[in-house]
Coordinates of C-alpha atoms in Angstrom, one line a residue:
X7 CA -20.3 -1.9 -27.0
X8 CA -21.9 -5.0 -27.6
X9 CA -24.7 -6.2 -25.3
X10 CA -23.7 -10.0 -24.3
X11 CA -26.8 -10.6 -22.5
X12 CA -27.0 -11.6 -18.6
X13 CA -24.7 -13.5 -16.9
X14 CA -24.4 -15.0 -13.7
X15 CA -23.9 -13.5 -10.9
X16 CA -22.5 -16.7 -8.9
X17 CA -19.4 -17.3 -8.3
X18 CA -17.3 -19.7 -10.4
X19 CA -17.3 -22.5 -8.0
X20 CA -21.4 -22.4 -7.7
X21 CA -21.3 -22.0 -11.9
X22 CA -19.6 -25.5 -12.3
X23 CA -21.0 -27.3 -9.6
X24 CA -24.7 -25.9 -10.8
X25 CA -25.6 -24.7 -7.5
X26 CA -27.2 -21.7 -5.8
X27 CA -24.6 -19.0 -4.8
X28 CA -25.6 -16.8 -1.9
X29 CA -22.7 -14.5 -2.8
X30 CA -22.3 -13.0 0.5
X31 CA -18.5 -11.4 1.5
X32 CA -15.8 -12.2 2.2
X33 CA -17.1 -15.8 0.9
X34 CA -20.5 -17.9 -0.6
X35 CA -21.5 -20.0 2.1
X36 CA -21.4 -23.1 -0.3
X37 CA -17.9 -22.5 -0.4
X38 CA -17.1 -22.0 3.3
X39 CA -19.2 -25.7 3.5
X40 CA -17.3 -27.2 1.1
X41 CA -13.9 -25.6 2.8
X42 CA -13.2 -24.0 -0.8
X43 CA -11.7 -20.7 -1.2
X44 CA -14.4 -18.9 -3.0
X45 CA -13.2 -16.8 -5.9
X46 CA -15.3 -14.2 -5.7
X47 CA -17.9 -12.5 -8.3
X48 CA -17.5 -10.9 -11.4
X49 CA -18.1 -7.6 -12.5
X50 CA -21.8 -8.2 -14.5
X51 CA -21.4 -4.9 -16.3
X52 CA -18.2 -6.1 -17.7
X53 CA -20.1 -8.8 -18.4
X54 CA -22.7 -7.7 -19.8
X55 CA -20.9 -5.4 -22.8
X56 CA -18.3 -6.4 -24.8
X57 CA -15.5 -3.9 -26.1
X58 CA -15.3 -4.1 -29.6
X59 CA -13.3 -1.0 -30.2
X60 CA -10.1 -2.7 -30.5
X61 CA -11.1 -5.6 -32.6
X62 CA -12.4 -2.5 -35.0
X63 CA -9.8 -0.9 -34.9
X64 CA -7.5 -3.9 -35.6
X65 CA -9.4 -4.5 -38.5
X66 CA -9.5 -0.9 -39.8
X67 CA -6.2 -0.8 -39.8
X68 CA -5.5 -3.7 -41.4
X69 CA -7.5 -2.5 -44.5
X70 CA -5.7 1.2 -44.7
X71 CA -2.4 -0.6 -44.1
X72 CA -2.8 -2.3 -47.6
X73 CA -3.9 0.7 -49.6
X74 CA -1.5 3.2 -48.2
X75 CA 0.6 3.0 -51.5
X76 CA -0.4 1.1 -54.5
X77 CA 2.0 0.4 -57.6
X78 CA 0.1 1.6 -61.2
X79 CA 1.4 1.2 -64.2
X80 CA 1.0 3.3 -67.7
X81 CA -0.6 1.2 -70.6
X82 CA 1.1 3.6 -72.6
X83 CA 4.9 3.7 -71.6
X84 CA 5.4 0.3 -69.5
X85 CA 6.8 2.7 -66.8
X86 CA 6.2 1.9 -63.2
X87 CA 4.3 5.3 -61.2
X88 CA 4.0 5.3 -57.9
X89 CA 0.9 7.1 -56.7
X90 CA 0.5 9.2 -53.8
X91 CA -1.9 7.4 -51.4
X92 CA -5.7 8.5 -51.4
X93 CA -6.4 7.1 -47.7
X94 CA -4.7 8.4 -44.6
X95 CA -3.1 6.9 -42.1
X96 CA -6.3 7.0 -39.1
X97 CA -5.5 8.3 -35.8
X98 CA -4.9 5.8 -33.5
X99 CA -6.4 5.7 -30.6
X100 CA -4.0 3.3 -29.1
X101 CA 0.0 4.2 -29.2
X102 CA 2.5 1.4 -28.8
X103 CA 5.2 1.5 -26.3
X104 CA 8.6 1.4 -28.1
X105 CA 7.2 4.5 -29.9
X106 CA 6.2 7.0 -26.8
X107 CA 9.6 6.0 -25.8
X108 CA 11.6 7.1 -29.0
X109 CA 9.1 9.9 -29.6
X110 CA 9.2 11.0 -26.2
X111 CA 6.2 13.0 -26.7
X112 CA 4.9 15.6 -24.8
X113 CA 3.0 14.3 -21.0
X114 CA -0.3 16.8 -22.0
X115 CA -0.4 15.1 -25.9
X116 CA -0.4 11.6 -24.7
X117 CA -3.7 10.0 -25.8
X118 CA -5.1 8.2 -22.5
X119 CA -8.6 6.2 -23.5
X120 CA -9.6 2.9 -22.6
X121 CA -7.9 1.5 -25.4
X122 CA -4.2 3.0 -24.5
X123 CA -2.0 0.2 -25.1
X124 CA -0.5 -0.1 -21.0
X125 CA -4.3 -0.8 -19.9
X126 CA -4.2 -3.4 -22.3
X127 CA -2.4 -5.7 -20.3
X128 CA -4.2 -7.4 -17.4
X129 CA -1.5 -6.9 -14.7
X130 CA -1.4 -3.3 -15.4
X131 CA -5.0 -2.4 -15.6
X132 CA -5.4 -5.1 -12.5
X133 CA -2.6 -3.2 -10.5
X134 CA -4.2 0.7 -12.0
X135 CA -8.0 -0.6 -11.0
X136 CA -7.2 -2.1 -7.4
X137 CA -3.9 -1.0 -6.4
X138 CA -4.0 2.8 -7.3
X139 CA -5.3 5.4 -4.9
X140 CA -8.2 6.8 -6.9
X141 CA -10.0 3.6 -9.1
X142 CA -9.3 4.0 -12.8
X143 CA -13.4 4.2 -13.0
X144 CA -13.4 8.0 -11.0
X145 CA -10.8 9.6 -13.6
X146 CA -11.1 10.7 -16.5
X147 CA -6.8 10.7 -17.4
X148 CA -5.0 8.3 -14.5
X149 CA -2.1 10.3 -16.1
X150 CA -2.8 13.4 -13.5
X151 CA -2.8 11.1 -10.6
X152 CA 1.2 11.4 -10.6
X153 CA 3.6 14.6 -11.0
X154 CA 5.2 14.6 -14.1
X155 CA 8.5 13.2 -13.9
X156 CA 7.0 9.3 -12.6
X157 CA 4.6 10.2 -15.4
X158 CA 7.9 9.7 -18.0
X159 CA 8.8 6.9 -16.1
X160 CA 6.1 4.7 -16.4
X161 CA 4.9 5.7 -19.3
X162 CA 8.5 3.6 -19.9
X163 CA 8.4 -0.1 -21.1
X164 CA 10.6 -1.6 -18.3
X165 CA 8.6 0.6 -15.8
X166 CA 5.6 -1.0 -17.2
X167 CA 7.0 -4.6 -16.9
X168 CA 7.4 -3.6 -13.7
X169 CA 4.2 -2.6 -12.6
X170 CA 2.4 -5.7 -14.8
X171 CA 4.4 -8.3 -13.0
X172 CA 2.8 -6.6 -9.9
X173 CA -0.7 -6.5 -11.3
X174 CA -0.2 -10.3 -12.6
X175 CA 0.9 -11.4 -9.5
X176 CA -2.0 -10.5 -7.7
X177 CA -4.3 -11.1 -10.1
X178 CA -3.3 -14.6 -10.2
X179 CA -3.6 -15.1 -6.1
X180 CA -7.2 -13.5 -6.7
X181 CA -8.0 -15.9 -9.4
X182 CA -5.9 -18.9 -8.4
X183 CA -4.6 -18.6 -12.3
X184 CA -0.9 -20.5 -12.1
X185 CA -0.1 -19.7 -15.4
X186 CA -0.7 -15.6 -14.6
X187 CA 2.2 -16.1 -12.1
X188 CA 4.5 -17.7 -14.6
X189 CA 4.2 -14.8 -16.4
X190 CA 4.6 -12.5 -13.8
X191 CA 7.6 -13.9 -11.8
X192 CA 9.3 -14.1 -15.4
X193 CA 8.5 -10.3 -15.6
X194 CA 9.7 -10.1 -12.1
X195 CA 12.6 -11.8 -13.0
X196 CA 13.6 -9.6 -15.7
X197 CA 12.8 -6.6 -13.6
X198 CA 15.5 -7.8 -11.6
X199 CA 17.9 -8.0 -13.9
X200 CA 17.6 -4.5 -15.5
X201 CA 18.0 -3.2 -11.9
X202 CA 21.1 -5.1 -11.8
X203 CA 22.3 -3.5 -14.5
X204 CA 21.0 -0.1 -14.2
X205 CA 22.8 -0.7 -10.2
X206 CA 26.2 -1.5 -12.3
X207 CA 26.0 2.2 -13.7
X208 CA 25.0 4.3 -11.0
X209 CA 26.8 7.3 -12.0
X210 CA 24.5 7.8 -15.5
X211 CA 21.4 5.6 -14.0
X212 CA 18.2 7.4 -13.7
X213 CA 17.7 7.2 -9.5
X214 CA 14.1 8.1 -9.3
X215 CA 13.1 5.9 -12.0
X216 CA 15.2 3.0 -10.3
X217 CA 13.4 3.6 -7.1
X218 CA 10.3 3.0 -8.9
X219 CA 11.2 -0.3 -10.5
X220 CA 12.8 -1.4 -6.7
X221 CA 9.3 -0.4 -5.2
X222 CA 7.6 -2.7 -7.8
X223 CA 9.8 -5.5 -6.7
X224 CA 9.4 -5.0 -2.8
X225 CA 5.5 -5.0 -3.7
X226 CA 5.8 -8.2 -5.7
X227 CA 7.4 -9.7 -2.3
X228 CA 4.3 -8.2 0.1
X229 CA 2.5 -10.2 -2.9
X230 CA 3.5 -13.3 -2.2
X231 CA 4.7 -14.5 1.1
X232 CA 4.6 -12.9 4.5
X233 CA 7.7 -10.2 4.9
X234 CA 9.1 -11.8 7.5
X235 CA 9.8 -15.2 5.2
X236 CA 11.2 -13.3 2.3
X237 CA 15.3 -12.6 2.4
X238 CA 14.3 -11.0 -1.2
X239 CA 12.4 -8.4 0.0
X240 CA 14.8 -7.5 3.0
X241 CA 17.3 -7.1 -0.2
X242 CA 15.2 -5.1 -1.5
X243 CA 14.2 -3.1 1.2
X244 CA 18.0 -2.1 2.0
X245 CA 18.5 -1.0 -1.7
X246 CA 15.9 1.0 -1.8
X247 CA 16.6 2.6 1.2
X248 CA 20.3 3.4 -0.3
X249 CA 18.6 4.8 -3.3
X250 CA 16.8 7.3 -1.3
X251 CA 20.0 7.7 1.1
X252 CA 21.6 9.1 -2.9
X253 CA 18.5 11.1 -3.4
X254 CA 18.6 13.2 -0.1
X255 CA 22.4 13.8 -0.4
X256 CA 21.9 14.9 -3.9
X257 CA 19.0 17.2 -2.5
X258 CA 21.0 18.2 0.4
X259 CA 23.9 19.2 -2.0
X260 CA 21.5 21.1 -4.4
X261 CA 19.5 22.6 -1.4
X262 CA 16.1 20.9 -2.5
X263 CA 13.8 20.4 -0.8
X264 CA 12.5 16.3 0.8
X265 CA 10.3 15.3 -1.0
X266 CA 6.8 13.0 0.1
X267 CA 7.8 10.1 -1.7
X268 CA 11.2 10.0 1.1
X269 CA 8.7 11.2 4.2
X270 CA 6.4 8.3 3.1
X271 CA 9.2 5.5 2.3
X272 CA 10.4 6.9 6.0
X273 CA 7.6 5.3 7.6
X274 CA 7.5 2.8 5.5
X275 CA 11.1 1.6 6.8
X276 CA 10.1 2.1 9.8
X277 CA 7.0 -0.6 10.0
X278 CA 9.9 -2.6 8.9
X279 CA 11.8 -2.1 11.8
X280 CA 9.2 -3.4 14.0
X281 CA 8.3 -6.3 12.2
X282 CA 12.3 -7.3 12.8
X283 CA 13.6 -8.0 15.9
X284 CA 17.1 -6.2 15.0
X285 CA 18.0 -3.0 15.8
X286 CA 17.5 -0.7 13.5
X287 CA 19.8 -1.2 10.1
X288 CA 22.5 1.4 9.2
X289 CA 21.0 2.6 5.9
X290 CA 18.0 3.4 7.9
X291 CA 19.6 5.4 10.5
X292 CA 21.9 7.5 7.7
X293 CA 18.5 7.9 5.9
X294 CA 16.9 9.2 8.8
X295 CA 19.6 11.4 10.0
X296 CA 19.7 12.6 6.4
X297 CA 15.8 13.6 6.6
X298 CA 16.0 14.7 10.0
X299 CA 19.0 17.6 8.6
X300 CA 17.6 18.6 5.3
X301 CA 15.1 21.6 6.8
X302 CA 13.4 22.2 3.4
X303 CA 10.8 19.8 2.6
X304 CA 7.4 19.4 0.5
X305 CA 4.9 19.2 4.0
X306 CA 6.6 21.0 6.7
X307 CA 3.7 19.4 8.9
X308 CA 4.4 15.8 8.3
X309 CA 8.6 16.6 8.6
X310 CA 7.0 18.1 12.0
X311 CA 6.2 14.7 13.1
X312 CA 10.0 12.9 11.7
X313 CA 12.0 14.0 14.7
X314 CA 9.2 12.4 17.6
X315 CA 9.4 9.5 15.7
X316 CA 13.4 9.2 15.0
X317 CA 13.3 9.7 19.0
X318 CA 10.9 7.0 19.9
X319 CA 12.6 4.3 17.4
X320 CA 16.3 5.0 19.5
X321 CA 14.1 5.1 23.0
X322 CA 12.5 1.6 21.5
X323 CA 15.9 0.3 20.3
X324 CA 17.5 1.0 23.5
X325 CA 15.1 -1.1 25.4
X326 CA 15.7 -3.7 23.3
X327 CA 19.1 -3.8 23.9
X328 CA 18.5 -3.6 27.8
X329 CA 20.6 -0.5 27.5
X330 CA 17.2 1.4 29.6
X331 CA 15.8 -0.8 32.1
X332 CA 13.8 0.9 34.9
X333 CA 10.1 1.0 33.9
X334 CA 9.9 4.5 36.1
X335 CA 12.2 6.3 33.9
X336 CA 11.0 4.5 30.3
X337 CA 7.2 5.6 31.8
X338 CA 8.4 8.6 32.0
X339 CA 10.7 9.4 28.8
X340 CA 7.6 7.6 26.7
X341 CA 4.7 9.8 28.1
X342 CA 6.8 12.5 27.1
X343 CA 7.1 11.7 23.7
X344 CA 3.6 10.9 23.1
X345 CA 2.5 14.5 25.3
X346 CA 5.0 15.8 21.9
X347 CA 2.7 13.9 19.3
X348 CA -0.5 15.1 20.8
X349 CA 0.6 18.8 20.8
X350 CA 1.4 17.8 17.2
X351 CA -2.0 16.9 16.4
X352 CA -3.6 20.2 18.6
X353 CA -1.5 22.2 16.3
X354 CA -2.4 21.0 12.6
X355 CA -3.2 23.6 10.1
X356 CA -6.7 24.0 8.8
X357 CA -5.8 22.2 5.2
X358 CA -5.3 18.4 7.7
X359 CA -8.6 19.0 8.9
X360 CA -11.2 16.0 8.1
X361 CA -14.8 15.5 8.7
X362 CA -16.7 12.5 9.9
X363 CA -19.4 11.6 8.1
X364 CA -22.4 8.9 8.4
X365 CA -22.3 5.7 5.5
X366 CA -23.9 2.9 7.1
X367 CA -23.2 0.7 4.1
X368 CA -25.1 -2.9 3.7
X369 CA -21.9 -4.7 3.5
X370 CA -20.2 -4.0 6.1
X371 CA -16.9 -1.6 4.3
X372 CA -17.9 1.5 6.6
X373 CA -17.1 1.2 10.0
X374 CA -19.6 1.7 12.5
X375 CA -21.7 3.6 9.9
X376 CA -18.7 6.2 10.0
X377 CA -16.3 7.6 7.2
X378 CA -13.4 10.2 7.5
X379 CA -13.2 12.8 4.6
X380 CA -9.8 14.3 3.6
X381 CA -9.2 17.2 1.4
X382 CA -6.0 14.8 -0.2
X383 CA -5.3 11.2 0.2
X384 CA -1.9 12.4 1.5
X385 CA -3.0 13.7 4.4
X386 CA -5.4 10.7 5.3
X387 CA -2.0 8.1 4.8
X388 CA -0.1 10.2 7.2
X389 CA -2.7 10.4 9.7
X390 CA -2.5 7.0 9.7
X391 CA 1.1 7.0 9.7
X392 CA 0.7 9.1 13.3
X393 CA -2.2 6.9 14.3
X394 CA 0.0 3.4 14.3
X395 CA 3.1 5.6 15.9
X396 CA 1.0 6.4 18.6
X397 CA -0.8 3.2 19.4
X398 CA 2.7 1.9 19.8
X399 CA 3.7 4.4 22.4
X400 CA 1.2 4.0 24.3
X401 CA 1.1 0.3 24.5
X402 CA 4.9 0.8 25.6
X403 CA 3.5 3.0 28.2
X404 CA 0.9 0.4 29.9
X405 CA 3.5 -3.0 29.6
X406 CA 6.0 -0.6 31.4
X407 CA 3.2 0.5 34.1
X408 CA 2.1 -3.0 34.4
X409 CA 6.2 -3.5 35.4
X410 CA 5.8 -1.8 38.2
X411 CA 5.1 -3.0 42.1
X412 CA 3.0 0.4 42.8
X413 CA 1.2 2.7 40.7
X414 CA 0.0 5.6 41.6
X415 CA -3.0 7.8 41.4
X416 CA -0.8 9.5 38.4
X417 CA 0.0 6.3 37.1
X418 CA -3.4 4.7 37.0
X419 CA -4.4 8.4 35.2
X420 CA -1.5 7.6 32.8
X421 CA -2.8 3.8 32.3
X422 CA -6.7 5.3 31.6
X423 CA -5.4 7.7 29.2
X424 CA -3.1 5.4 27.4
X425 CA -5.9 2.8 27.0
X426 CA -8.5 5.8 25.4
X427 CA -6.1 7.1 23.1
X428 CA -5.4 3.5 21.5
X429 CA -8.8 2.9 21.2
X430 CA -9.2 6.3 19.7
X431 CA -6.2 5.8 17.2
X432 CA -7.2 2.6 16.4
X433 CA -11.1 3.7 15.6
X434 CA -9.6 6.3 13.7
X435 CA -7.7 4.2 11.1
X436 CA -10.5 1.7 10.6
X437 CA -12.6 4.8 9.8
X438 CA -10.2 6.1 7.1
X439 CA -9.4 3.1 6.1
X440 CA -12.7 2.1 5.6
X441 CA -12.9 5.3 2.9
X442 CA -10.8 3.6 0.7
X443 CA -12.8 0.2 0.2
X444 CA -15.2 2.4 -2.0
X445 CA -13.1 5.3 -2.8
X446 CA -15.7 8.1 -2.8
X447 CA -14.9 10.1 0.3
X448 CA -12.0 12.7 -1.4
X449 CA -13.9 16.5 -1.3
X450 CA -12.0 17.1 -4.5
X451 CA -9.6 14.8 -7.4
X452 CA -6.0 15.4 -5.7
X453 CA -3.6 16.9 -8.2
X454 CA -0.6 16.4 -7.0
X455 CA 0.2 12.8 -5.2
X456 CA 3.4 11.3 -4.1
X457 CA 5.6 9.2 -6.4
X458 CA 4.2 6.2 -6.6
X459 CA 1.2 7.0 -4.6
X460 CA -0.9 4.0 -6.2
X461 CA 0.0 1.2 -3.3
X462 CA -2.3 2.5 -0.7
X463 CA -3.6 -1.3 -0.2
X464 CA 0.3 -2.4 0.9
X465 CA 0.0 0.9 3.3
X466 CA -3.7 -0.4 4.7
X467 CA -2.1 -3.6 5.7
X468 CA 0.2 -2.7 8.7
X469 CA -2.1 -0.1 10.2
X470 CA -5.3 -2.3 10.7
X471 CA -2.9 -4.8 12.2
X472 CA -1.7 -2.6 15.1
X473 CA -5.7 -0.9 15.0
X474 CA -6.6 -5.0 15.6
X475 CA -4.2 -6.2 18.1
X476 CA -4.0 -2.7 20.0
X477 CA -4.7 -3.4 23.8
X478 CA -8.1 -2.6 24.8
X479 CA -9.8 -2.6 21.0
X480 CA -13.2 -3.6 21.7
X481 CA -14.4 -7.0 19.6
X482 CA -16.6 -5.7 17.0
X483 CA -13.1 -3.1 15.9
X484 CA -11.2 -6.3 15.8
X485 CA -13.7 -8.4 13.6
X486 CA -14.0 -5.9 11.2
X487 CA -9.8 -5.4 11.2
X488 CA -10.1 -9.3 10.4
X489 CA -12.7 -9.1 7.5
X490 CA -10.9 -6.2 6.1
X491 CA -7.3 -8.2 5.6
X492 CA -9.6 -11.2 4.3
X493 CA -10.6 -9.2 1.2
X494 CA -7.1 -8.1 0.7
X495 CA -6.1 -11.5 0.7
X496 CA -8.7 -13.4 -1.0
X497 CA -9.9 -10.2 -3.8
X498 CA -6.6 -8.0 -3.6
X499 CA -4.5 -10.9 -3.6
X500 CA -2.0 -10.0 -1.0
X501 CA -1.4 -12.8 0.3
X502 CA 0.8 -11.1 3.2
X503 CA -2.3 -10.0 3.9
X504 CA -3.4 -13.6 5.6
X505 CA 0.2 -13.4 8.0
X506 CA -1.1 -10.0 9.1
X507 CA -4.5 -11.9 9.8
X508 CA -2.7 -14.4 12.3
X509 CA -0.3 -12.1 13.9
X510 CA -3.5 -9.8 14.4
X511 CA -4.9 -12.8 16.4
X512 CA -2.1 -13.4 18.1
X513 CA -1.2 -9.9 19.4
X514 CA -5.1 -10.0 20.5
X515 CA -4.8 -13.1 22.5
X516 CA -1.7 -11.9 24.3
X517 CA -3.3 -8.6 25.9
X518 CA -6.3 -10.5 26.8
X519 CA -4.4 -13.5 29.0
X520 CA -2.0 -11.2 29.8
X521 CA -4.7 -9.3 32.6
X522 CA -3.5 -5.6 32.2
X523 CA -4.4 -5.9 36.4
X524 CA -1.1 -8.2 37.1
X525 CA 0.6 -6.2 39.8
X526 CA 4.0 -9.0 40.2
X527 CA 5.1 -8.6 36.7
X528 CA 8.9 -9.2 35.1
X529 CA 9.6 -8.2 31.8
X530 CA 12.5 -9.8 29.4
X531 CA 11.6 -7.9 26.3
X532 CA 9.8 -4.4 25.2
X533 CA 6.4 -5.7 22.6
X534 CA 3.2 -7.3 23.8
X535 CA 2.7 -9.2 27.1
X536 CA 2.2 -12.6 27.6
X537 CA 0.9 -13.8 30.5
X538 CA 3.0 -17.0 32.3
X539 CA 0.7 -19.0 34.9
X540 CA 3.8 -20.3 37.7
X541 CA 2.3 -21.2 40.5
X542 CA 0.0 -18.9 42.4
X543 CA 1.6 -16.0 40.8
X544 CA 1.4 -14.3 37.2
X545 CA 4.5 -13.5 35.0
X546 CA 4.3 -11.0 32.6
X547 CA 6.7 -11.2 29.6
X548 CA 7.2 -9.2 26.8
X549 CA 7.3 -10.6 23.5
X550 CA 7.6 -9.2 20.1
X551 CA 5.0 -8.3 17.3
X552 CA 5.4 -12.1 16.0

């Protein structure tokens, strides 16, 4: 390492106009004046020390490459010898691509050090420092962050491509760097292509490894535009969502068990579903009739939870169709269902249990001086997985009470109830979630992760919007929600992340004109009330999450 000296610690809007930086988050307040977006500050230990070990390297190389094997020749007989070389080849301590693919070396002899040649590239370490579930800096081998098999795969050059056009792309909306997004959507681009391909061959094609590159390209979407304004990533959606239909019949067939990388893309299709206003697609309702029948599975608990939720998305869907109308009966068949997830969470084993902890940081990541700490970051994503679920029920609960001319003393206990476990659920995922902005809440390194388990900042996104918006969420829950998705969108570079932002504002502003108190309400839809001055009287309707 070579020391660089200081540098500062402004950010690079300050450092060219020559000014004082404050360097307060989300932004400096010379840029908020200015109405800049403020690119944030740099790392001043990276800053400070240079890595010279590749340049060495490089250089050493370079030498022994030239005096591997040397021509002599006799003085005596003019014939040519050729001498066997007195300097070794050095062990590298990088190893190219192309060649772990043709060797196809053994997972445990992979050399992983700082100078491995995938954390060479700026997308890929970008996407392995900000977008994986564990930091790069709290492990000593990223390697045994992911079960074997996606190990081969991404150890893979068009895996790799895949994951660096992610890494690029958000680098460059951190950055504002345009030519970092040239590169990326040509990487994109190519990705694309070789699914096409790979999609042309089915019968031979590696599924599990496709799925991987198709998650890489549904994360490039959440990247750049709002999910809701991309047909691309409803394309993708849908084929991934086939892929995984293949994968459960194949397990099905071969009596294996579902794995957590279909329980988790389960939910994941469903937060799709409700930002849509269709009824739920066909390759989601095969895939989750597919889960819902396969009775082996890699966390019985969490499968526990897949047949509430397969019920509440056909009770949601049918009162979006008006196929189930009277707000007495939906009142009824909803409390139900949520009475099913609370037993659900009474009756957790001891290996889901998590402790609350005090960290009263200065900057504001932990909320209300709180943090939640799991024994596996599994665990903590379906938590909040059940946590969004059940905010949603039980707003469908109140805008269904708030339809009706009388309540009664069982209704109004019903209404007090619904509004305490929202504000519980939604306390509870801004907790967790507020775990991951420093990463240092796991008891123990988790050894065995989900496929693909490095996107937990995609899965923090729809979770503190329905935490944000849910009815009742005192303010101080709702600003932080806010200042959460504004580091995800200016420093992450999610740019969905700013949508969410809007919509979160939105769905606040609805509850809050809407009165929860309105007893003459009509209802013309199933999501979030609006409240409709005509006249001397108040009209509730319901609107959707947008």
């Amino acid at each position: 390492m070579v020391f660089c000296g200081k540098p500062s610690k402004a950010c690079l809007c300050c450092r060219k106009r020559r000014i004082k930086c404050d360097q307060k988050l989300p932004a400096c307040t010379q840029c908020i004046r200015v109405g800049k977006i403020c690119p944030g500050y740099r790392d001043q230990l990276e800053l400070c020390f240079r890595d010279e070990n590749e340049r060495t390297l490089r250089k050493a190389n370079s030498v022994n490459n030239t005096s591997i094997v040397r021509a002599k020749s006799s003085p005596r007989d003019g014939n040519f010898k050729v001498s066997s070389p007195t300097t070794r080849l050095p062990t590298r301590a990088a190893v190219s691509i192309t060649e772990s693919e043709s060797r196809n070396p053994p997972i445990s002899n992979l050399p992983v050090t700082k100078n491995w040649c995938p954390l060479d590239d700026k997308g890929i370490t970008f996407f392995l420092t900000y977008y994986m579930t564990v930091p790069l800096e709290r492990i000593h081998n990223w390697v045994g962050l992911m079960p074997t098999r996606s190990v081969k795969s991404l150890v893979q050059r068009r895996t790799l491509e895949a994951v660096s056009s992610v890494g690029l792309a958000g680098l460059s909306n951190a950055t504002k760097n345009p030519i970092l997004m040239e590169i990326a959507r040509k990487k994109h681009s190519d990705t694309v292509n070789i699914v096409i391909r790979e999609l042309g061959d089915i019968v031979n094609a590696n599924i599990e490894g496709l799925l991987q590159k198709v998650v890489m390209l549904i994360i490039f979407e959440l990247i750049n535009t709002a999910p809701r304004e991309s047909h691309s990533l409803s394309v993708h959606f849908n084929g991934a969502l086939s892929l995984l239909k293949t994968l459960a019949l194949r397990n099905q067939e071969e009596n294996k068990p579902t794995t957590k990388l279909q329980l988790q893309f389960f939910f994941a299709a469903h937060i799709k579903y409700f930002e849509e206003d269709n009824l739920p697609s066909t390759q989601l309702i095969d895939f989750s009739k597919l889960i819902l029948k396969n009775k082996r599975t890699q966390d019985a608990t969490a499968s526990a939870v897949i047949e509430i939720v397969i019920r509440f998305i056909n009770l949601h869907a049918s009162i979006r169709a008006k196929a189930f109308t009277d707000p007495a009966e939906i009142v009824s068949a909803v409390a139900f269902l949520d009475g099913e997830l609370e037993r659900w969470e009474a009756n957790l084993p001891l290996d889901w249990n998590f402790t609350v902890r005090s960290r009263d940081l200065p900057d504001g990541s932990s909320f209300n001086g709180k943090c939640h700490e799991y024994c596996d970051v599994w665990i903590s994503r379906m938590f909040n997985h059940y946590r969004w679920m059940r905010i949603l029920i039980n707003e469908l609960l109140l805008q269904h009470l708030n339809r009706m001319a009388y309540l009664t003393s069982e209704h109004l206990i019903q209404k007090m109830k619904a509004l305490k476990i929202i504000n519980r659920m939604a306390t509870d995922i801004c907790t967790s979630i507020s775990s991951y902005f420093d990463h240092t809440t796991l008891v123990e390194r988790p050894t065995l992760l989900p496929r693909m388990s490095g996107i937990p900042v995609f899965l923090m996104i729809w979770p503190l919007f329905i935490a944000g918006g849910g009815i009742g969420v005192p303010q101080h829950l709702y600003n932080w929600v806010l200042g959460r998705l504004d580091i995800i969108n200016k420093q992450l570079g999610v740019l969905s992340a700013q949508t969410m932002m809007e919509r979160t504002k939105i769905r606040r502003q609805r509850w809050i004109r809407a009165d929860m108190k309105a007893s003459r309400t009509t209802c013309n839809d199933t999501l979030f009330p609006l409240i409709l001055e005509t006249g001397c009287e108040m009209q509730m309707e319901m609107e959707p999450l947008d």
